[in-house]
Coordinates of C-alpha atoms in Angstrom, one line a residue:
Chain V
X1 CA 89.3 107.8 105.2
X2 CA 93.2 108.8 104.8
X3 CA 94.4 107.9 101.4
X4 CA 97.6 107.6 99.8
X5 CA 97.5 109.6 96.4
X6 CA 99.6 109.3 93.3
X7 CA 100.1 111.9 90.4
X8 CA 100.5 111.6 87.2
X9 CA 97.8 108.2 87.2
X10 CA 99.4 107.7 83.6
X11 CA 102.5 108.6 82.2
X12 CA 103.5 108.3 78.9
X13 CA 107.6 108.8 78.0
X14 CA 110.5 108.5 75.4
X15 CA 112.9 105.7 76.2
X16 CA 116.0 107.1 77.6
X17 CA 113.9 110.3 79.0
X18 CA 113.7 111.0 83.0
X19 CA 110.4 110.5 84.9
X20 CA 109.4 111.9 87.9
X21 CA 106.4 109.9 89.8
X22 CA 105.2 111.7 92.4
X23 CA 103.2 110.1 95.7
X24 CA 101.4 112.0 99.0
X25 CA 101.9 109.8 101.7
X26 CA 99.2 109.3 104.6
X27 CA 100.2 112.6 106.7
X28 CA 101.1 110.4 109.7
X29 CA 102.6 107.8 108.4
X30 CA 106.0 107.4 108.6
X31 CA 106.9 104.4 106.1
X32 CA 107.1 104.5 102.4
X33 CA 107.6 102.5 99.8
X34 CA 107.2 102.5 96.5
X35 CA 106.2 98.6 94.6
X36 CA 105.6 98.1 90.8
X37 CA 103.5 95.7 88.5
X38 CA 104.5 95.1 85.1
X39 CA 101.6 93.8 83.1
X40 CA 100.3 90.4 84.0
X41 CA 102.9 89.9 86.7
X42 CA 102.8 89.8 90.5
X43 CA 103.2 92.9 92.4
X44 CA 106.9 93.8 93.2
X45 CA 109.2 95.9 96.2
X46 CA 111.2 98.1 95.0
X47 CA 112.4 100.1 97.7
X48 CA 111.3 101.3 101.3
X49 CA 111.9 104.8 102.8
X50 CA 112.3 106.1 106.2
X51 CA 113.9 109.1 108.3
X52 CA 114.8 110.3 105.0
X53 CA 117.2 107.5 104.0
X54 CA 116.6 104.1 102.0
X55 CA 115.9 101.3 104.6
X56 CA 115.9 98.7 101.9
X57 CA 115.8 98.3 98.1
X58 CA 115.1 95.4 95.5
X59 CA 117.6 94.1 92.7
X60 CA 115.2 96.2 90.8
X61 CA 116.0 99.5 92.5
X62 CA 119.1 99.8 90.4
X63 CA 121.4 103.6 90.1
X64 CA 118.7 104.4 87.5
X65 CA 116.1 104.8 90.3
X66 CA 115.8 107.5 93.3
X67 CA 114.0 107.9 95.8
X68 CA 113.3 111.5 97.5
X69 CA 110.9 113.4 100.2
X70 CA 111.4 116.7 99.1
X71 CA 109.4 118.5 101.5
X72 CA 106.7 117.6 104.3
X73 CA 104.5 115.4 102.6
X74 CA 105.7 114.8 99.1
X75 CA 107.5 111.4 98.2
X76 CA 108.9 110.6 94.8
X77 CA 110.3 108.5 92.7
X78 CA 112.9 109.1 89.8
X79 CA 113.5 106.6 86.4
X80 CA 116.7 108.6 85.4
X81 CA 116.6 107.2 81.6
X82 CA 113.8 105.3 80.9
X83 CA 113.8 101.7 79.4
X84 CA 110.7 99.5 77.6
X85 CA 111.2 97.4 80.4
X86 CA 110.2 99.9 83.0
X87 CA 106.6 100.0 81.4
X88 CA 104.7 99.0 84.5
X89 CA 102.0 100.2 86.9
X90 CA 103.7 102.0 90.0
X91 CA 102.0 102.4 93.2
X92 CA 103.0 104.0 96.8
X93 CA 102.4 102.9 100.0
X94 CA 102.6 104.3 103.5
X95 CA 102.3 102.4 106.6
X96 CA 102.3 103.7 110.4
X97 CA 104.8 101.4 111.5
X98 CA 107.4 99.8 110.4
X99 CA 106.8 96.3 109.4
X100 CA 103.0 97.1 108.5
X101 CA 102.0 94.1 111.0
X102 CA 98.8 95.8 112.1
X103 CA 94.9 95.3 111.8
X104 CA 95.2 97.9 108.6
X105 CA 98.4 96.9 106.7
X106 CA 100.0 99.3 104.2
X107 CA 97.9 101.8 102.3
X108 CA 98.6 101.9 98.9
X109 CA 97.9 104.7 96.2
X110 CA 95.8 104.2 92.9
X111 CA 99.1 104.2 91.0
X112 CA 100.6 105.7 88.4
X113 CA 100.7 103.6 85.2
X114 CA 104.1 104.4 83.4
X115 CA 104.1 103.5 79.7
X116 CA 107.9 103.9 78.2
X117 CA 107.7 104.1 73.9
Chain S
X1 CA 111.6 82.7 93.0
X2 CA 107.6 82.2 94.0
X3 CA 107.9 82.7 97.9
X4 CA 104.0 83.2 97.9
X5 CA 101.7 81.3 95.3
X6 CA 98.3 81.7 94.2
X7 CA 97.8 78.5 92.1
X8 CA 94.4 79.0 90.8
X9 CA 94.5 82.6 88.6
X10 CA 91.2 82.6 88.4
X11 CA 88.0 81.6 90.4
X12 CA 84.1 81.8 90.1
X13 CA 81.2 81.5 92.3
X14 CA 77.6 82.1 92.1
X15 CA 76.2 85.1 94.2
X16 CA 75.3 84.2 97.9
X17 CA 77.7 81.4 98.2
X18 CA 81.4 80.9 99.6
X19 CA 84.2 82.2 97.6
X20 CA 87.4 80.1 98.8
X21 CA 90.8 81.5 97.6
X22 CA 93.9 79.9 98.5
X23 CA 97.6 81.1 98.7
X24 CA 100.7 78.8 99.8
X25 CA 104.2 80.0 100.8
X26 CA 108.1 78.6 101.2
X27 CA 109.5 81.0 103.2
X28 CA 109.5 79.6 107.2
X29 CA 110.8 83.2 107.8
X30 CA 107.2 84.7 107.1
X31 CA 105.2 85.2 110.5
X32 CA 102.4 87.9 108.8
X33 CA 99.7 87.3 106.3
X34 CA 97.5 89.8 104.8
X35 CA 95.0 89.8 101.6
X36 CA 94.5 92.9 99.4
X37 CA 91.9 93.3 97.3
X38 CA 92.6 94.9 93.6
X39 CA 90.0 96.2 91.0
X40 CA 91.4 97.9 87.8
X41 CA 93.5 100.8 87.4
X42 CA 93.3 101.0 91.7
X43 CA 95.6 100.4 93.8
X44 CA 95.9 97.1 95.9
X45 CA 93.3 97.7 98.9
X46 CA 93.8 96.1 102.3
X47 CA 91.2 93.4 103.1
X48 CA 92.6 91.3 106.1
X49 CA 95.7 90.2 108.0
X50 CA 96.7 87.3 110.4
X51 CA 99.6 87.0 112.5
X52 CA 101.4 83.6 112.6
X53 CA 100.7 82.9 116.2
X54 CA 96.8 82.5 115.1
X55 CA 95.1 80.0 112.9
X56 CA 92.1 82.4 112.0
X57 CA 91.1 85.7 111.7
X58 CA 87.5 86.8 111.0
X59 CA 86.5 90.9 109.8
X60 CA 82.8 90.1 108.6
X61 CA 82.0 88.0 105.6
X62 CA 85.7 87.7 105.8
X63 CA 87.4 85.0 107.2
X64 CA 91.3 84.1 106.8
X65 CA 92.5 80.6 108.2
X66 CA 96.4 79.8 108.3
X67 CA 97.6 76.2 108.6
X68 CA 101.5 76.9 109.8
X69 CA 102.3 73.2 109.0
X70 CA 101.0 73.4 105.8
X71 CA 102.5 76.8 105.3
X72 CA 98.9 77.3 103.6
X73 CA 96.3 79.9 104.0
X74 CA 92.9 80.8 102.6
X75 CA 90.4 83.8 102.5
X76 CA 87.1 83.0 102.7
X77 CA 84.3 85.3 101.8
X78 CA 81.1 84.7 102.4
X79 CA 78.2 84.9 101.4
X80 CA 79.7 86.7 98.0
X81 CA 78.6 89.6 96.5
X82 CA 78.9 91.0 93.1
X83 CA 81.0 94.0 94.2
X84 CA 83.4 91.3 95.4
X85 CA 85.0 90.6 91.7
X86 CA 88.3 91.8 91.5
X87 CA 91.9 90.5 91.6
X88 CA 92.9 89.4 95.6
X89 CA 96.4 89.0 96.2
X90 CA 97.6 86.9 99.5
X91 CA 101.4 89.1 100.6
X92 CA 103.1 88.0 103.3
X93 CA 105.6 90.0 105.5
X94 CA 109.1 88.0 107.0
X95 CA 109.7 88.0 110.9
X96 CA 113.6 89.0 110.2
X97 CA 113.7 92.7 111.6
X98 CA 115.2 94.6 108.3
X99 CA 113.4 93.1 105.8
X100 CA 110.1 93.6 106.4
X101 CA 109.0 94.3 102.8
X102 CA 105.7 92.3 101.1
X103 CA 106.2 89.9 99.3
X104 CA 103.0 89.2 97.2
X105 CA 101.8 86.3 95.2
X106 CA 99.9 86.3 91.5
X107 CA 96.9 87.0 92.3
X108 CA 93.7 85.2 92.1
X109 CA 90.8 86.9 89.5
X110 CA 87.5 86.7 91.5
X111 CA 84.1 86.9 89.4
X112 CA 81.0 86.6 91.0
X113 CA 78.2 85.4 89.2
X114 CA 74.3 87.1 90.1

């Protein structure tokens, strides 16, 4: 079965350091997104990707976070300088259509659980 | 702002029975439902989804009913099995074409007992 996978699966950083979380979308999808969980909390958007450009982001996503597809099949997402507050799990997702209304919903990754010290 | 709520955090039910998990929203705007399962350190796994213009959707031992009036829906599982314990989260997804991002509730912590 196609999966969505996520690399590092834990990251451990210095506040104020860039991170770099890196995702491998479904290889015919053509939706991504990337959500977050802080500890304890619900699941959250952060931002949704399509055609290369940013079709919609959170209050979360603020100008400390990126979004990139560098090449064919990687997606990522960049922390520019770290905060405690950004300690949270992250996790990918990739969906075949655009609003994910289908018998299969979005696919998400394992995540990738970011730890800012 | 708790568009989708999972009032009961946690929930228990003896192998072989009916597990009943329940999830209310606020937002009129939301016309698709789906549940995701979630064990630890995985990511949320799709379970089953139901479209506003039904009341019910069945996949096996699972079984999701929506009552638009009530803006209310439930999973039900049955009969449970062990290797259904894990976290199941109700999302929901708005009809408004632009913002079709998930907007999830708490969760609900499922344990089955043997």
């Amino acid at each position: 079965e196609p999966e969505v996978t996520q690399t590092p699966s834990h990251q451990v950083t210095q506040m104020g350091q860039e991170v770099i979380l890196r995702c491998v979308p479904i290889s015919n999808h053509l939706y991504f997104y990337w959500y977050r969980q802080i500890l304890g909390q619900k699941v959250e958007f952060l931002v949704s990707f399509y055609n290369n450009e940013i079709s919609e982001k959170s209050e979360i996503f603020d100008d400390q976070f990126s979004v990139e597809r560098p090449d064919g099949s990687n997606f990522t997402l960049k922390i520019r300088s770290t905060k405690l507050e950004d300690s949270a799990m992250y996790f990918c997702a990739s969906s075949e259509t655009r609003t994910g209304k289908t018998n299969y919903g979005y696919t998400f990754g394992s995540g990738t659980r970011l730890t800012v010290v | 702002d708790q568009q989708v709520k999972q009032n009961s955090p946690s929930l228990s039910v003896q192998e072989g029975r009916i597990s009943i998990l329940n999830c209310d929203y606020t937002n009129s705007m939301f016309d698709y439902f789906l549940w995701y399962k979630k064990y630890p350190a995985e990511g949320p796994t799709f379970l089953i989804s139901i479209s506003s213009i039904k009341d019910k959707n069945e996949d096996g031992r699972f079984t999701v009913f929506l009552n638009k009036s009530a803006k209310h829906l439930s999973l039900h599982i049955v009969p449970s099995q062990p290797g259904d314990s894990a976290v199941y989260f109700c999302a929901a997804i708005p009809s408004n074409f632009g913002n079709e991002k998930l907007t999830f509730g708490t969760g609900t912590r499922l344990t089955i007992i043997p």
